Short mmCIF file of C-alpha atoms in Angstrom, two decimals:
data_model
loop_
_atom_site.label_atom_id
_atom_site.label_comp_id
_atom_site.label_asym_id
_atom_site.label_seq_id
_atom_site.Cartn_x
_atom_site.Cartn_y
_atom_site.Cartn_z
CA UNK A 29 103.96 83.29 121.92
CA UNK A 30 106.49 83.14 119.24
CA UNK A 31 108.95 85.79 118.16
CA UNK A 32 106.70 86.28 114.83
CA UNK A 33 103.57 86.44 116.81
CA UNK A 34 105.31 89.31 119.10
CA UNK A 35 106.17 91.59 115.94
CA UNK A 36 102.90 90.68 114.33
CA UNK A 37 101.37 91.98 117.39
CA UNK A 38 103.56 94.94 117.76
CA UNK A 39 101.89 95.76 114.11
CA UNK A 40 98.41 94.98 115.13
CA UNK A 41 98.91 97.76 117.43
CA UNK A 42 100.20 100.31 114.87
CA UNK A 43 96.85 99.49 112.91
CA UNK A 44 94.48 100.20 115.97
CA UNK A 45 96.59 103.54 116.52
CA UNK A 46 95.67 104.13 112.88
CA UNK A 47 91.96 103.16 113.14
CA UNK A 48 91.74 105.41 116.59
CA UNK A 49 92.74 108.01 113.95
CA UNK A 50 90.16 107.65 111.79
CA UNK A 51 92.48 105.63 109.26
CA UNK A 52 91.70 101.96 107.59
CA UNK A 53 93.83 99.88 110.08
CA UNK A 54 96.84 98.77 108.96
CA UNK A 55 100.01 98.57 110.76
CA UNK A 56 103.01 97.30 110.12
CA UNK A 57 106.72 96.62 111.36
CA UNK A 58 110.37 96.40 110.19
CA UNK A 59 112.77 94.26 112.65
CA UNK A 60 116.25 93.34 112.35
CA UNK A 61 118.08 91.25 114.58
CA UNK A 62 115.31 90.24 116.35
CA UNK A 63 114.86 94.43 117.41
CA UNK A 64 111.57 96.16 115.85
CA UNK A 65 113.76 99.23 114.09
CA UNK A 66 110.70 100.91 112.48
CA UNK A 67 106.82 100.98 112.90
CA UNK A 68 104.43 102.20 110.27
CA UNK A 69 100.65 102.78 110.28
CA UNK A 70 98.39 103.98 107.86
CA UNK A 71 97.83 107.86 107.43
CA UNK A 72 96.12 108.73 103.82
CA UNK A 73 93.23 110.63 105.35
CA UNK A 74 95.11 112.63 108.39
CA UNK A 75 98.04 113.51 105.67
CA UNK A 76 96.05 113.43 102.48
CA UNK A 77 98.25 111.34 100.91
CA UNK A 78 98.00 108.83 98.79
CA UNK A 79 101.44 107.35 99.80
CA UNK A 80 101.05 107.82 102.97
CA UNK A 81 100.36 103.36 103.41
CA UNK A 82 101.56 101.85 106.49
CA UNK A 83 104.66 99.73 104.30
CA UNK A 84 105.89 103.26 102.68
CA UNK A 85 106.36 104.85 106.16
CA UNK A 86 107.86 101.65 107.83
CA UNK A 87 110.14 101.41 104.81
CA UNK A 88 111.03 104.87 104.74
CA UNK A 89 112.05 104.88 108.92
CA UNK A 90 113.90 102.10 108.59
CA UNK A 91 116.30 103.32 106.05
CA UNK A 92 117.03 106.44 107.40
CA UNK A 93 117.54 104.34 110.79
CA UNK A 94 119.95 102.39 108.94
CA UNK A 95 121.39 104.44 106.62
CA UNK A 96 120.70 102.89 103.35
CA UNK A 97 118.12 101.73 101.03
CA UNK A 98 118.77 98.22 101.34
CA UNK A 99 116.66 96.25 103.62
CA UNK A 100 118.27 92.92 103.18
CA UNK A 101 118.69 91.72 106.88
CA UNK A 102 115.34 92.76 108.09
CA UNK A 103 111.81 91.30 107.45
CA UNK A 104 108.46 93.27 107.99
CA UNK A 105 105.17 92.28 109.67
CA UNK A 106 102.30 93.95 108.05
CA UNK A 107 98.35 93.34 108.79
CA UNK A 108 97.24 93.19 105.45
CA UNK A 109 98.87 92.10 102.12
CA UNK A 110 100.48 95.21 100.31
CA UNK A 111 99.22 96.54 97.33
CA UNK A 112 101.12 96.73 94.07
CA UNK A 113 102.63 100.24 95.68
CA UNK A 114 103.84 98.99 98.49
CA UNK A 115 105.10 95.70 97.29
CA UNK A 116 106.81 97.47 95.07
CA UNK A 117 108.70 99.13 97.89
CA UNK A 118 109.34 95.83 99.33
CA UNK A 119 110.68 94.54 96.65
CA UNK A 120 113.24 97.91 95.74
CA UNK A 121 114.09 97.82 99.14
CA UNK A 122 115.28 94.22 99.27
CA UNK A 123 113.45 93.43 102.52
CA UNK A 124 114.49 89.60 103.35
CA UNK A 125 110.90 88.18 104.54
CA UNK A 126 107.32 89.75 104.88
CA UNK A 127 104.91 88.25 107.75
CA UNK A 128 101.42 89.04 106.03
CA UNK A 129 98.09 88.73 108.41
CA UNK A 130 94.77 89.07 106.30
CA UNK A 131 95.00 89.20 102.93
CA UNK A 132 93.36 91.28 100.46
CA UNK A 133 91.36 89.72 97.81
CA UNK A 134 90.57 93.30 96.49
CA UNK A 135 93.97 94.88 95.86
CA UNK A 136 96.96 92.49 97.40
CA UNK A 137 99.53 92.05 95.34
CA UNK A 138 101.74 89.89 96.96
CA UNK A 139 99.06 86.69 96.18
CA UNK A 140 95.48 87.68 96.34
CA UNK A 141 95.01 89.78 92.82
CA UNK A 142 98.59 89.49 91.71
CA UNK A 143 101.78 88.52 92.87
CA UNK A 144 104.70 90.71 92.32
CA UNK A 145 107.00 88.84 94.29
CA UNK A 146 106.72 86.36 91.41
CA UNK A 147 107.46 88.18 88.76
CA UNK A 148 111.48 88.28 87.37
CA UNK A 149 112.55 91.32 89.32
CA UNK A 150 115.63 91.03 90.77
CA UNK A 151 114.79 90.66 94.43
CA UNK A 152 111.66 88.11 95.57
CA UNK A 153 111.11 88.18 99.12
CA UNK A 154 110.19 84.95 101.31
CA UNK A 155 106.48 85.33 101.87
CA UNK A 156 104.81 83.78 104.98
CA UNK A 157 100.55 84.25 105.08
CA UNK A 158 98.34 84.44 108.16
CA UNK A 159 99.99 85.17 110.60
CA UNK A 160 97.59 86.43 113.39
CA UNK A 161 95.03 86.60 110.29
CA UNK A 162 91.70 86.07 112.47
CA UNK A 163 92.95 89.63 114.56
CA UNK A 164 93.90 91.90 111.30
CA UNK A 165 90.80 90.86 109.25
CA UNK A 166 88.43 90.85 112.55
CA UNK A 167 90.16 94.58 113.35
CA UNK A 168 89.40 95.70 109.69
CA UNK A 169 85.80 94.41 109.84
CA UNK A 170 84.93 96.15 112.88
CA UNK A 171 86.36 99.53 111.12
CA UNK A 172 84.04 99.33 108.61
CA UNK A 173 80.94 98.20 110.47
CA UNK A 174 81.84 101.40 112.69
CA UNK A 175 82.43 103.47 109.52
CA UNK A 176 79.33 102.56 107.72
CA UNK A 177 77.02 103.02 110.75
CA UNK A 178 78.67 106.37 111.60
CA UNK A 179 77.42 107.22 107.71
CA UNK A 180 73.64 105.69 108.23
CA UNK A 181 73.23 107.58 111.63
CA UNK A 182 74.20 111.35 109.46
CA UNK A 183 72.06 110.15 106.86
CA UNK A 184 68.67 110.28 108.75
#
C-alpha cells in the first residue's frame, strides 16, 4: 500500500463514520509531513448546516492545529471531488495537493462541472484523480440504494 493509498483510506473511513450517521459519505483528510493533522466528514443533516461539508471541517481543524490559515505544506485526501464551496476553501487556504477518489459529475468543481483550480486565482493546487475511486463511488452507491429503499419501505 502506498503512503497516498493509507491517507485515502484513513478518509474512506471518515466517510463510512459519516454514512453510519445518516450523512452522504464523504470523508476527507489533511496531512503534513507525512502525519494526518486533521480529519473531516460530512455533517449537513446531524448539524443542519449547509457548511457543514467534509473539506470545510478538515480545513477548519487543521488551521487551528497549526495556527494559521495557510495550508501550504499539507495536501488533503477527500472521497469525492469538492464542490465550488469547498474548492473554494482549498484554494483560500493554499493547500499544496488534493488526492480526489470519485468524482462528481453533478456538482465537482475541481474537473467534473467546472474547474476552479483553473481559473487565475492566485493559488492552483496540484490535482491527482482516482485515487481509491472504485471504494468512494462503490461506498456512495450503496448509501443511496440504502437511502432510497429505506423511503420505498415507509411509503407502503
Amino acid at each position: 500500500m502506498t503512503r497516498e493509498e493509507k491517507f485515502m483510506r484513513a478518509a474512506l473511513r471518515e466517510a463510512e463514520k459519516a454514512a453510519s450517521e445518516g450523512e452522504v459519505p464523504i470523508g476527507c483528510v489533511i496531512v503534513k509531513d507525512d502525519r494526518i493533522i486533521a480529519r473531516g466528514r460530512n455533517a449537513r443533516e446531524t448539524k443542519k448546516n449547509a457548511l457543514c461539508h467534509a473539506e470545510i471541517a478538515a480545513i477548519h481543524k487543521a488551521c487551528r492545529k497549526l495556527g494559521g490559515w495557510r495550508l501550504w505544506q499539507c495536501e488533503m485526501y477527500v472521497t469525492l471531488e469538492p464542490c465550488p464551496m469547498c474548492a473554494g476553501a482549498i484554494i483560500n487556504a493554499r493547500l499544496k495537493k488534493v488526492f480526489i477518489g470519485a468524482l462528481d459529475p453533478k456538482g465537482g468543481a475541481m474537473g467534473s462541472v467546472t474547474d476552479l483550480s483553473e481559473l487565475p486565482f492566485n493559488h492552483k493546487p496540484i490535482t491527482e484523480y482516482g485515487l481509491l475511486q472504485e471504494q468512494s463511488k462503490q461506498l456512495l452507491q450503496d448509501f443511496f440504494i440504502r437511502l432510497r429503499r429505506k423511503k420505498e419501505n415507509k411509503t407502503e
